Amino acid sequence: MKRSYRHWALFLIVVIIVPCQQAVTQGKKPNIVILATGGTIAGAAATGTQSAYTSGAVTIDAMVNAVPGIKDLANIKGEQIANVGSQDMSFDIMLKVAKRINELLPTNDVDGIVITHGTDTMEETAYFLNLVVKSDKPVVLVGSMRPSTAVSADGPLNLYNAVAVAGDPRAKGRGVLVIMNDHIHAAHSLTKTSTTDVQTFLSPLRGLVGVVSYGKSDFYNTPPWKHTTASEFDVAQVTKLPRVDIIFADVDMSPDLIDASAANGAKGIVIAGVGNGNMNKVSVDAAARAVKKGVVVVRSSRVPTGLVGRNVELNDDELGFVASDELNPQKSRILLSLVLLKPRPASEIQQIFTTY
Ligand code: GLU
């Protein structure tokens, strides 16, 4: 009697309970959509050991199929939005990606988004999406430094980690994230620091949001900036962004580029200033002339870390300039392009630069 009871218990566990639990676990797999845009992660070379390669040569389906175990992490759907090296990323493609995310995330069938992207301009797309995505579900950008055909390609594990983070409820509400080389960065803080090193992205001022190793994540930081659901920027009806130019400051710089930018229709100019957002006297005069014509001038810095403060060596109040705070020139340009979608006083723009 006792023996047959044991048999029944075993039967119950093996035939009924275990398969049920597996089904429940499988049912709980998050649904992730990968939006592919190209980059080195989709790049291919003729051999595994050469530096020359073509970005954006491999499709999203081929990339997913090349990552063992990735389908155990999530139910994955891929969509090819573009297939370019990110030097050719454009506001048109960025708007397309943003609009697609804002269509997908409100539905119950999508738990998170991964975007494959070249690393050259990844920080710009990440920051743009951070400002215009209207959901707190995870949105994760991922790339690689080595093409898919390279010896020790870094793309497959980066993609595996990105899918794991996008399906992790703990990634919710932290804004758009970037996963590279086991690190989880916030869109506001990361920047590309090496042309070739796999450890290219750093978040020098704010540190990492967390780490992810073979799909296991640890989160220890939430970015303090306004983003996604708290952001006022909305691109639902936007098809074109206003022109904003970046002008690089250096020794004995000519003011002509600032004048030319204003004369050629720029609505905003970001100065990649020396030091704390500085430029020589003739350029300050040119920038002040641009402000008088209605152009918004933001002082950022060509220095990789540190913030640009208001009224430090220049009187921004008198000159009508905006200080970029922690934003580097390329992210200042993204924010300013969105800010200029509607007219605003300089004081409001300054406030936006310190809160986003
Ligand atoms: N120029 C390429 C791109 O941005 C290479 C950089 C990369 O993806 O790592 O797509």
mmCIF file of C-alpha atoms and ligand atoms in Angstrom:
data_model
loop_
_atom_site.group_PDB
_atom_site.id
_atom_site.type_symbol
_atom_site.label_atom_id
_atom_site.label_comp_id
_atom_site.label_asym_id
_atom_site.label_seq_id
_atom_site.Cartn_x
_atom_site.Cartn_y
_atom_site.Cartn_z
ATOM 1 C CA MET A 1 0.000 0.000 0.000
ATOM 2 C CA LYS A 2 2.747 2.357 1.079
ATOM 3 C CA ARG A 3 4.687 1.410 -2.031
ATOM 4 C CA SER A 4 1.829 2.121 -4.427
ATOM 5 C CA TYR A 5 1.307 5.508 -2.740
ATOM 6 C CA ARG A 6 4.964 6.320 -3.517
ATOM 7 C CA HIS A 7 4.442 5.254 -7.104
ATOM 8 C CA TRP A 8 1.492 7.579 -7.442
ATOM 9 C CA ALA A 9 3.450 10.454 -5.953
ATOM 10 C CA LEU A 10 6.289 9.856 -8.411
ATOM 11 C CA PHE A 11 3.788 9.611 -11.265
ATOM 12 C CA LEU A 12 2.253 12.919 -10.232
ATOM 13 C CA ILE A 13 5.649 14.666 -10.092
ATOM 14 C CA VAL A 14 7.082 13.272 -13.341
ATOM 15 C CA VAL A 15 4.014 13.184 -15.553
ATOM 16 C CA ILE A 16 1.916 16.093 -14.298
ATOM 17 C CA ILE A 17 3.742 18.575 -12.029
ATOM 18 C CA VAL A 18 7.094 18.914 -13.881
ATOM 19 C CA PRO A 19 5.573 19.504 -17.342
ATOM 20 C CA CYS A 20 3.086 21.964 -15.814
ATOM 21 C CA GLN A 21 5.875 23.903 -14.165
ATOM 22 C CA GLN A 22 7.814 23.952 -17.432
ATOM 23 C CA ALA A 23 4.754 25.290 -19.233
ATOM 24 C CA VAL A 24 4.317 27.985 -16.600
ATOM 25 C CA THR A 25 8.004 28.940 -16.876
ATOM 26 C CA GLN A 26 7.737 29.011 -20.655
ATOM 27 C CA GLY A 27 4.548 31.028 -20.420
ATOM 28 C CA LYS A 28 6.457 33.520 -18.316
ATOM 29 C CA LYS A 29 9.160 34.050 -20.911
ATOM 30 C CA PRO A 30 9.086 37.747 -21.780
ATOM 31 C CA ASN A 31 8.176 38.852 -25.290
ATOM 32 C CA ILE A 32 10.998 40.901 -26.764
ATOM 33 C CA VAL A 33 11.059 42.691 -30.109
ATOM 34 C CA ILE A 34 14.484 43.366 -31.623
ATOM 35 C CA LEU A 35 14.554 46.377 -33.923
ATOM 36 C CA ALA A 36 17.648 46.100 -36.087
ATOM 37 C CA THR A 37 19.358 49.171 -37.526
ATOM 38 C CA GLY A 38 22.777 47.801 -38.585
ATOM 39 C CA GLY A 39 26.227 48.606 -37.201
ATOM 40 C CA THR A 40 29.255 46.415 -36.617
ATOM 41 C CA ILE A 41 27.139 43.899 -34.699
ATOM 42 C CA ALA A 42 25.616 43.167 -38.115
ATOM 43 C CA GLY A 43 28.947 43.626 -39.901
ATOM 44 C CA ALA A 44 30.857 41.063 -41.935
ATOM 45 C CA ALA A 45 34.463 40.761 -43.104
ATOM 46 C CA ALA A 46 36.072 38.461 -45.653
ATOM 47 C CA THR A 47 38.168 36.786 -42.925
ATOM 48 C CA GLY A 48 38.023 36.505 -39.133
ATOM 49 C CA THR A 49 41.236 38.422 -38.483
ATOM 50 C CA GLN A 50 41.091 41.527 -40.662
ATOM 51 C CA SER A 51 40.160 45.028 -39.537
ATOM 52 C CA ALA A 52 38.351 46.007 -42.772
ATOM 53 C CA TYR A 53 34.677 45.069 -42.830
ATOM 54 C CA THR A 54 31.257 46.280 -43.946
ATOM 55 C CA SER A 55 28.764 47.454 -41.312
ATOM 56 C CA GLY A 56 25.138 46.348 -41.560
ATOM 57 C CA ALA A 57 25.627 43.276 -43.768
ATOM 58 C CA VAL A 58 23.837 40.631 -41.666
ATOM 59 C CA THR A 59 20.059 40.461 -41.107
ATOM 60 C CA ILE A 60 18.426 40.330 -37.669
ATOM 61 C CA ASP A 61 17.216 36.750 -38.167
ATOM 62 C CA ALA A 62 20.755 35.567 -38.956
ATOM 63 C CA MET A 63 22.077 37.438 -35.888
ATOM 64 C CA VAL A 64 19.526 35.861 -33.520
ATOM 65 C CA ASN A 65 20.094 32.385 -34.966
ATOM 66 C CA ALA A 66 23.821 32.772 -34.280
ATOM 67 C CA VAL A 67 23.330 33.211 -30.502
ATOM 68 C CA PRO A 68 22.990 29.867 -28.696
ATOM 69 C CA GLY A 69 20.368 29.860 -25.932
ATOM 70 C CA ILE A 70 18.931 33.281 -26.707
ATOM 71 C CA LYS A 71 15.481 31.801 -27.435
ATOM 72 C CA ASP A 72 15.423 30.272 -23.943
ATOM 73 C CA LEU A 73 15.537 33.783 -22.484
ATOM 74 C CA ALA A 74 12.574 35.235 -24.319
ATOM 75 C CA ASN A 75 10.111 34.893 -27.149
ATOM 76 C CA ILE A 76 11.882 36.975 -29.772
ATOM 77 C CA LYS A 77 10.588 38.745 -32.846
ATOM 78 C CA GLY A 78 12.929 40.690 -35.114
ATOM 79 C CA GLU A 79 12.186 43.673 -37.342
ATOM 80 C CA GLN A 80 14.675 45.196 -39.718
ATOM 81 C CA ILE A 81 14.199 48.978 -39.489
ATOM 82 C CA ALA A 82 17.425 49.891 -41.346
ATOM 83 C CA ASN A 83 20.806 48.323 -42.011
ATOM 84 C CA VAL A 84 23.404 51.080 -41.871
ATOM 85 C CA GLY A 85 26.709 51.848 -40.203
ATOM 86 C CA SER A 86 25.695 54.295 -37.498
ATOM 87 C CA GLN A 87 27.709 57.088 -39.137
ATOM 88 C CA ASP A 88 24.691 57.049 -41.497
ATOM 89 C CA MET A 89 22.121 57.082 -38.702
ATOM 90 C CA SER A 90 19.669 59.915 -39.381
ATOM 91 C CA PHE A 91 16.833 61.693 -37.650
ATOM 92 C CA ASP A 92 14.528 59.988 -40.162
ATOM 93 C CA ILE A 93 15.603 56.533 -38.947
ATOM 94 C CA MET A 94 15.595 57.632 -35.298
ATOM 95 C CA LEU A 95 12.022 58.937 -35.654
ATOM 96 C CA LYS A 96 11.005 55.660 -37.315
ATOM 97 C CA VAL A 97 12.507 53.654 -34.430
ATOM 98 C CA ALA A 98 10.863 55.890 -31.802
ATOM 99 C CA LYS A 99 7.440 55.698 -33.442
ATOM 100 C CA ARG A 100 7.673 51.912 -33.780
ATOM 101 C CA ILE A 101 8.621 51.551 -30.098
ATOM 102 C CA ASN A 102 5.711 53.767 -29.091
ATOM 103 C CA GLU A 103 3.397 51.519 -31.137
ATOM 104 C CA LEU A 104 4.774 48.279 -29.699
ATOM 105 C CA LEU A 105 5.240 48.964 -25.983
ATOM 106 C CA PRO A 106 1.655 49.872 -25.028
ATOM 107 C CA THR A 107 0.491 46.409 -26.161
ATOM 108 C CA ASN A 108 0.340 43.523 -23.693
ATOM 109 C CA ASP A 109 2.291 41.254 -26.042
ATOM 110 C CA VAL A 110 5.551 43.216 -25.807
ATOM 111 C CA ASP A 111 7.578 43.354 -22.584
ATOM 112 C CA GLY A 112 10.723 45.025 -23.847
ATOM 113 C CA ILE A 113 12.631 46.272 -26.881
ATOM 114 C CA VAL A 114 16.197 45.675 -28.015
ATOM 115 C CA ILE A 115 17.708 47.884 -30.710
ATOM 116 C CA THR A 116 20.832 46.723 -32.512
ATOM 117 C CA HIS A 117 22.902 49.747 -33.523
ATOM 118 C CA GLY A 118 26.391 50.827 -34.555
ATOM 119 C CA THR A 119 28.469 52.145 -31.715
ATOM 120 C CA ASP A 120 29.619 55.378 -33.416
ATOM 121 C CA THR A 121 26.373 57.257 -32.757
ATOM 122 C CA MET A 122 24.707 54.865 -30.326
ATOM 123 C CA GLU A 123 24.815 57.421 -27.513
ATOM 124 C CA GLU A 124 22.842 59.875 -29.635
ATOM 125 C CA THR A 125 20.063 57.435 -30.555
ATOM 126 C CA ALA A 126 19.927 56.138 -26.979
ATOM 127 C CA TYR A 127 19.561 59.653 -25.594
ATOM 128 C CA PHE A 128 16.992 60.619 -28.252
ATOM 129 C CA LEU A 129 14.859 57.576 -27.387
ATOM 130 C CA ASN A 130 15.308 58.312 -23.685
ATOM 131 C CA LEU A 131 13.540 61.618 -24.330
ATOM 132 C CA VAL A 132 10.724 60.452 -26.624
ATOM 133 C CA VAL A 133 9.742 56.872 -25.682
ATOM 134 C CA LYS A 134 6.404 56.908 -23.840
ATOM 135 C CA SER A 135 6.718 53.788 -21.706
ATOM 136 C CA ASP A 136 8.624 52.604 -18.655
ATOM 137 C CA LYS A 137 9.159 49.123 -20.139
ATOM 138 C CA PRO A 138 12.821 48.325 -20.865
ATOM 139 C CA VAL A 139 14.350 49.699 -24.057
ATOM 140 C CA VAL A 140 17.919 48.534 -24.578
ATOM 141 C CA LEU A 141 20.446 49.417 -27.272
ATOM 142 C CA VAL A 142 23.226 46.995 -28.099
ATOM 143 C CA GLY A 143 26.129 46.851 -30.512
ATOM 144 C CA SER A 144 29.553 45.383 -30.867
ATOM 145 C CA MET A 145 33.044 46.508 -31.665
ATOM 146 C CA ARG A 146 33.980 43.452 -33.710
ATOM 147 C CA PRO A 147 32.040 42.310 -36.770
ATOM 148 C CA SER A 148 30.041 39.090 -36.613
ATOM 149 C CA THR A 149 32.689 37.217 -38.620
ATOM 150 C CA ALA A 150 35.648 38.205 -36.386
ATOM 151 C CA VAL A 151 37.599 35.845 -34.157
ATOM 152 C CA SER A 152 36.128 36.534 -30.669
ATOM 153 C CA ALA A 153 33.214 38.566 -32.003
ATOM 154 C CA ASP A 154 31.633 40.421 -29.060
ATOM 155 C CA GLY A 155 28.177 40.833 -30.659
ATOM 156 C CA PRO A 156 26.557 37.479 -29.778
ATOM 157 C CA LEU A 157 27.103 37.751 -26.007
ATOM 158 C CA ASN A 158 26.179 41.450 -26.041
ATOM 159 C CA LEU A 159 22.919 40.556 -27.808
ATOM 160 C CA TYR A 160 22.246 37.711 -25.363
ATOM 161 C CA ASN A 161 22.771 40.098 -22.437
ATOM 162 C CA ALA A 162 20.622 42.797 -24.053
ATOM 163 C CA VAL A 163 17.678 40.392 -24.469
ATOM 164 C CA ALA A 164 18.094 39.293 -20.840
ATOM 165 C CA VAL A 165 18.019 42.909 -19.587
ATOM 166 C CA ALA A 166 15.101 43.885 -21.851
ATOM 167 C CA GLY A 167 13.081 41.016 -20.351
ATOM 168 C CA ASP A 168 14.000 41.837 -16.760
ATOM 169 C CA PRO A 169 11.291 43.731 -14.798
ATOM 170 C CA ARG A 170 14.079 45.353 -12.722
ATOM 171 C CA ALA A 171 15.174 47.262 -15.844
ATOM 172 C CA LYS A 172 11.814 49.083 -15.912
ATOM 173 C CA GLY A 173 11.720 52.794 -15.166
ATOM 174 C CA ARG A 174 15.457 53.414 -15.569
ATOM 175 C CA GLY A 175 15.144 55.065 -18.984
ATOM 176 C CA VAL A 176 16.780 53.799 -22.149
ATOM 177 C CA LEU A 177 19.786 51.576 -21.447
ATOM 178 C CA VAL A 178 22.851 50.535 -23.435
ATOM 179 C CA ILE A 179 24.422 47.093 -22.985
ATOM 180 C CA MET A 180 28.017 46.571 -24.088
ATOM 181 C CA ASN A 181 30.736 44.328 -22.713
ATOM 182 C CA ASP A 182 28.743 43.251 -19.619
ATOM 183 C CA HIS A 183 28.011 46.841 -18.592
ATOM 184 C CA ILE A 184 24.578 48.477 -18.315
ATOM 185 C CA HIS A 185 24.755 52.206 -19.056
ATOM 186 C CA ALA A 186 22.142 54.961 -18.849
ATOM 187 C CA ALA A 187 21.476 56.865 -22.072
ATOM 188 C CA HIS A 188 22.218 60.197 -20.394
ATOM 189 C CA SER A 189 25.626 59.257 -19.110
ATOM 190 C CA LEU A 190 27.463 56.976 -21.507
ATOM 191 C CA THR A 191 29.928 58.012 -24.158
ATOM 192 C CA LYS A 192 32.130 56.201 -26.670
ATOM 193 C CA THR A 193 35.754 56.550 -25.577
ATOM 194 C CA SER A 194 37.801 54.280 -27.852
ATOM 195 C CA THR A 195 37.722 53.856 -31.609
ATOM 196 C CA THR A 196 38.586 50.152 -31.432
ATOM 197 C CA ASP A 197 38.543 48.736 -27.879
ATOM 198 C CA VAL A 198 35.665 46.374 -26.973
ATOM 199 C CA GLN A 199 35.512 48.268 -23.678
ATOM 200 C CA THR A 200 34.656 51.491 -25.495
ATOM 201 C CA PHE A 201 31.670 52.837 -23.528
ATOM 202 C CA LEU A 202 32.099 54.578 -20.205
ATOM 203 C CA SER A 203 29.737 56.579 -18.041
ATOM 204 C CA PRO A 204 32.467 58.763 -16.577
ATOM 205 C CA LEU A 205 30.453 61.071 -14.334
ATOM 206 C CA ARG A 206 27.634 58.860 -13.103
ATOM 207 C CA GLY A 207 28.934 55.304 -13.283
ATOM 208 C CA LEU A 208 27.011 52.244 -14.397
ATOM 209 C CA VAL A 209 23.343 51.415 -13.925
ATOM 210 C CA GLY A 210 24.442 47.825 -13.396
ATOM 211 C CA VAL A 211 26.228 44.835 -14.830
ATOM 212 C CA VAL A 212 25.084 41.770 -16.753
ATOM 213 C CA SER A 213 27.036 38.560 -17.097
ATOM 214 C CA TYR A 214 25.819 35.663 -19.279
ATOM 215 C CA GLY A 215 22.274 36.977 -18.898
ATOM 216 C CA LYS A 216 22.369 37.484 -15.095
ATOM 217 C CA SER A 217 21.941 41.133 -14.160
ATOM 218 C CA ASP A 218 22.657 43.243 -11.130
ATOM 219 C CA PHE A 219 21.162 46.748 -10.992
ATOM 220 C CA TYR A 220 22.530 49.301 -8.584
ATOM 221 C CA ASN A 221 21.795 52.754 -9.918
ATOM 222 C CA THR A 222 18.752 54.646 -11.224
ATOM 223 C CA PRO A 223 19.487 57.687 -13.402
ATOM 224 C CA PRO A 224 18.138 60.860 -11.786
ATOM 225 C CA TRP A 225 17.240 62.590 -15.061
ATOM 226 C CA LYS A 226 13.775 63.111 -16.519
ATOM 227 C CA HIS A 227 13.123 60.540 -19.219
ATOM 228 C CA THR A 228 10.483 58.448 -21.051
ATOM 229 C CA THR A 229 7.165 58.683 -19.152
ATOM 230 C CA ALA A 230 8.270 61.863 -17.333
ATOM 231 C CA SER A 231 9.531 63.543 -20.507
ATOM 232 C CA GLU A 232 7.568 66.338 -22.159
ATOM 233 C CA PHE A 233 8.979 65.615 -25.620
ATOM 234 C CA ASP A 234 6.655 63.933 -28.080
ATOM 235 C CA VAL A 235 7.511 63.087 -31.674
ATOM 236 C CA ALA A 236 4.218 61.428 -32.639
ATOM 237 C CA GLN A 237 3.469 64.179 -35.168
ATOM 238 C CA VAL A 238 7.073 65.169 -35.944
ATOM 239 C CA THR A 239 8.583 64.401 -39.354
ATOM 240 C CA LYS A 240 11.593 66.734 -39.308
ATOM 241 C CA LEU A 241 13.758 68.249 -36.595
ATOM 242 C CA PRO A 242 15.120 71.788 -36.647
ATOM 243 C CA ARG A 243 18.729 72.242 -37.772
ATOM 244 C CA VAL A 244 21.247 72.383 -34.935
ATOM 245 C CA ASP A 245 24.985 72.552 -35.697
ATOM 246 C CA ILE A 246 27.926 71.646 -33.480
ATOM 247 C CA ILE A 247 31.009 73.876 -33.756
ATOM 248 C CA PHE A 248 34.299 72.654 -32.335
ATOM 249 C CA ALA A 249 36.325 75.256 -30.412
ATOM 250 C CA ASP A 250 40.126 75.306 -30.450
ATOM 251 C CA VAL A 251 43.097 77.618 -30.262
ATOM 252 C CA ASP A 252 42.699 80.775 -32.328
ATOM 253 C CA MET A 253 39.401 79.520 -33.789
ATOM 254 C CA SER A 254 37.758 81.485 -36.534
ATOM 255 C CA PRO A 255 34.314 82.952 -35.767
ATOM 256 C CA ASP A 256 33.303 82.452 -39.414
ATOM 257 C CA LEU A 257 31.792 79.010 -38.827
ATOM 258 C CA ILE A 258 29.393 80.399 -36.207
ATOM 259 C CA ASP A 259 28.336 83.210 -38.550
ATOM 260 C CA ALA A 260 27.984 80.734 -41.445
ATOM 261 C CA SER A 261 25.895 78.360 -39.374
ATOM 262 C CA ALA A 262 23.483 81.139 -38.359
ATOM 263 C CA ALA A 263 23.352 82.495 -41.933
ATOM 264 C CA ASN A 264 22.579 79.022 -43.314
ATOM 265 C CA GLY A 265 19.488 78.385 -41.257
ATOM 266 C CA ALA A 266 20.639 76.778 -38.027
ATOM 267 C CA LYS A 267 18.035 77.304 -35.311
ATOM 268 C CA GLY A 268 20.513 76.202 -32.672
ATOM 269 C CA ILE A 269 24.306 76.046 -32.308
ATOM 270 C CA VAL A 270 26.164 73.876 -29.813
ATOM 271 C CA ILE A 271 29.718 74.964 -29.092
ATOM 272 C CA ALA A 272 32.038 72.065 -28.262
ATOM 273 C CA GLY A 273 33.956 74.529 -26.157
ATOM 274 C CA VAL A 274 37.412 74.354 -24.655
ATOM 275 C CA GLY A 275 37.443 73.676 -20.913
ATOM 276 C CA ASN A 276 34.257 74.801 -19.178
ATOM 277 C CA GLY A 277 32.467 75.563 -22.465
ATOM 278 C CA ASN A 278 34.766 78.418 -23.439
ATOM 279 C CA MET A 279 35.744 79.944 -26.802
ATOM 280 C CA ASN A 280 37.914 82.884 -27.804
ATOM 281 C CA LYS A 281 36.636 86.451 -27.695
ATOM 282 C CA VAL A 282 35.865 86.774 -31.427
ATOM 283 C CA SER A 283 33.807 83.563 -31.271
ATOM 284 C CA VAL A 284 31.923 84.775 -28.170
ATOM 285 C CA ASP A 285 31.048 87.894 -30.183
ATOM 286 C CA ALA A 286 29.881 85.752 -33.134
ATOM 287 C CA ALA A 287 27.810 83.537 -30.838
ATOM 288 C CA ALA A 288 26.223 86.648 -29.254
ATOM 289 C CA ARG A 289 25.407 87.918 -32.782
ATOM 290 C CA ALA A 290 23.718 84.568 -33.510
ATOM 291 C CA VAL A 291 21.644 84.850 -30.297
ATOM 292 C CA LYS A 292 20.487 88.328 -31.377
ATOM 293 C CA LYS A 293 19.233 86.734 -34.636
ATOM 294 C CA GLY A 294 17.143 84.238 -32.608
ATOM 295 C CA VAL A 295 19.554 81.277 -32.706
ATOM 296 C CA VAL A 296 19.836 79.351 -29.421
ATOM 297 C CA VAL A 297 23.499 78.908 -28.444
ATOM 298 C CA VAL A 298 24.417 76.118 -26.020
ATOM 299 C CA ARG A 299 27.906 75.956 -24.511
ATOM 300 C CA SER A 300 29.073 72.367 -24.092
ATOM 301 C CA SER A 301 32.649 71.103 -23.905
ATOM 302 C CA ARG A 302 35.105 69.102 -25.965
ATOM 303 C CA VAL A 303 36.492 67.767 -22.631
ATOM 304 C CA PRO A 304 35.171 64.223 -22.064
ATOM 305 C CA THR A 305 34.095 64.620 -18.413
ATOM 306 C CA GLY A 306 32.895 67.332 -16.054
ATOM 307 C CA LEU A 307 30.004 69.712 -16.379
ATOM 308 C CA VAL A 308 29.647 73.082 -18.065
ATOM 309 C CA GLY A 309 28.394 75.598 -15.526
ATOM 310 C CA ARG A 310 26.367 78.727 -16.063
ATOM 311 C CA ASN A 311 28.030 82.155 -15.651
ATOM 312 C CA VAL A 312 31.468 80.699 -14.828
ATOM 313 C CA GLU A 313 33.911 82.496 -17.161
ATOM 314 C CA LEU A 314 31.238 83.983 -19.424
ATOM 315 C CA ASN A 315 28.181 85.931 -18.376
ATOM 316 C CA ASP A 316 25.485 83.695 -19.847
ATOM 317 C CA ASP A 317 22.745 85.914 -18.418
ATOM 318 C CA GLU A 318 24.011 88.898 -20.431
ATOM 319 C CA LEU A 319 25.015 86.983 -23.554
ATOM 320 C CA GLY A 320 21.861 84.848 -23.688
ATOM 321 C CA PHE A 321 23.738 81.521 -23.797
ATOM 322 C CA VAL A 322 22.667 78.185 -22.316
ATOM 323 C CA ALA A 323 25.134 75.996 -20.365
ATOM 324 C CA SER A 324 24.949 72.285 -21.234
ATOM 325 C CA ASP A 325 25.464 71.047 -17.665
ATOM 326 C CA GLU A 326 26.479 67.346 -18.025
ATOM 327 C CA LEU A 327 25.561 66.865 -21.666
ATOM 328 C CA ASN A 328 28.372 66.455 -24.177
ATOM 329 C CA PRO A 329 28.061 68.277 -27.521
ATOM 330 C CA GLN A 330 26.409 65.407 -29.413
ATOM 331 C CA LYS A 331 23.754 64.854 -26.741
ATOM 332 C CA SER A 332 23.267 68.615 -26.322
ATOM 333 C CA ARG A 333 22.458 68.716 -30.037
ATOM 334 C CA ILE A 334 19.820 65.972 -29.638
ATOM 335 C CA LEU A 335 18.157 67.747 -26.710
ATOM 336 C CA LEU A 336 18.294 71.151 -28.405
ATOM 337 C CA SER A 337 16.735 69.734 -31.600
ATOM 338 C CA LEU A 338 13.735 68.549 -29.555
ATOM 339 C CA VAL A 339 13.600 71.715 -27.432
ATOM 340 C CA LEU A 340 13.390 73.852 -30.592
ATOM 341 C CA LEU A 341 10.252 72.101 -31.819
ATOM 342 C CA LYS A 342 8.462 74.939 -30.048
ATOM 343 C CA PRO A 343 9.554 78.470 -29.084
ATOM 344 C CA ARG A 344 10.745 78.829 -25.480
ATOM 345 C CA PRO A 345 12.582 81.484 -23.458
ATOM 346 C CA ALA A 346 16.318 80.891 -22.747
ATOM 347 C CA SER A 347 15.556 80.457 -19.028
ATOM 348 C CA GLU A 348 13.237 77.527 -19.758
ATOM 349 C CA ILE A 349 15.817 75.970 -22.087
ATOM 350 C CA GLN A 350 18.456 76.257 -19.357
ATOM 351 C CA GLN A 351 16.095 74.547 -16.928
ATOM 352 C CA ILE A 352 15.549 71.720 -19.422
ATOM 353 C CA PHE A 353 19.315 71.206 -19.799
ATOM 354 C CA THR A 354 19.695 70.681 -16.073
ATOM 355 C CA THR A 355 16.756 68.300 -15.676
ATOM 356 C CA TYR A 356 16.920 66.024 -18.760
HETATM 357 N N1 GLU B 1 30.947 52.801 -37.990
HETATM 358 C C1 GLU B 1 30.366 51.621 -37.468
HETATM 359 C C2 GLU B 1 29.009 51.915 -36.849
HETATM 360 O O1 GLU B 1 28.842 52.794 -36.062
HETATM 361 C C3 GLU B 1 31.334 51.020 -36.572
HETATM 362 C C4 GLU B 1 31.127 51.157 -35.154
HETATM 363 C C5 GLU B 1 30.429 49.986 -34.528
HETATM 364 O O2 GLU B 1 29.304 49.625 -34.831
HETATM 365 O O3 GLU B 1 31.061 49.436 -33.669
HETATM 366 O O4 GLU B 1 28.056 51.233 -37.160
#
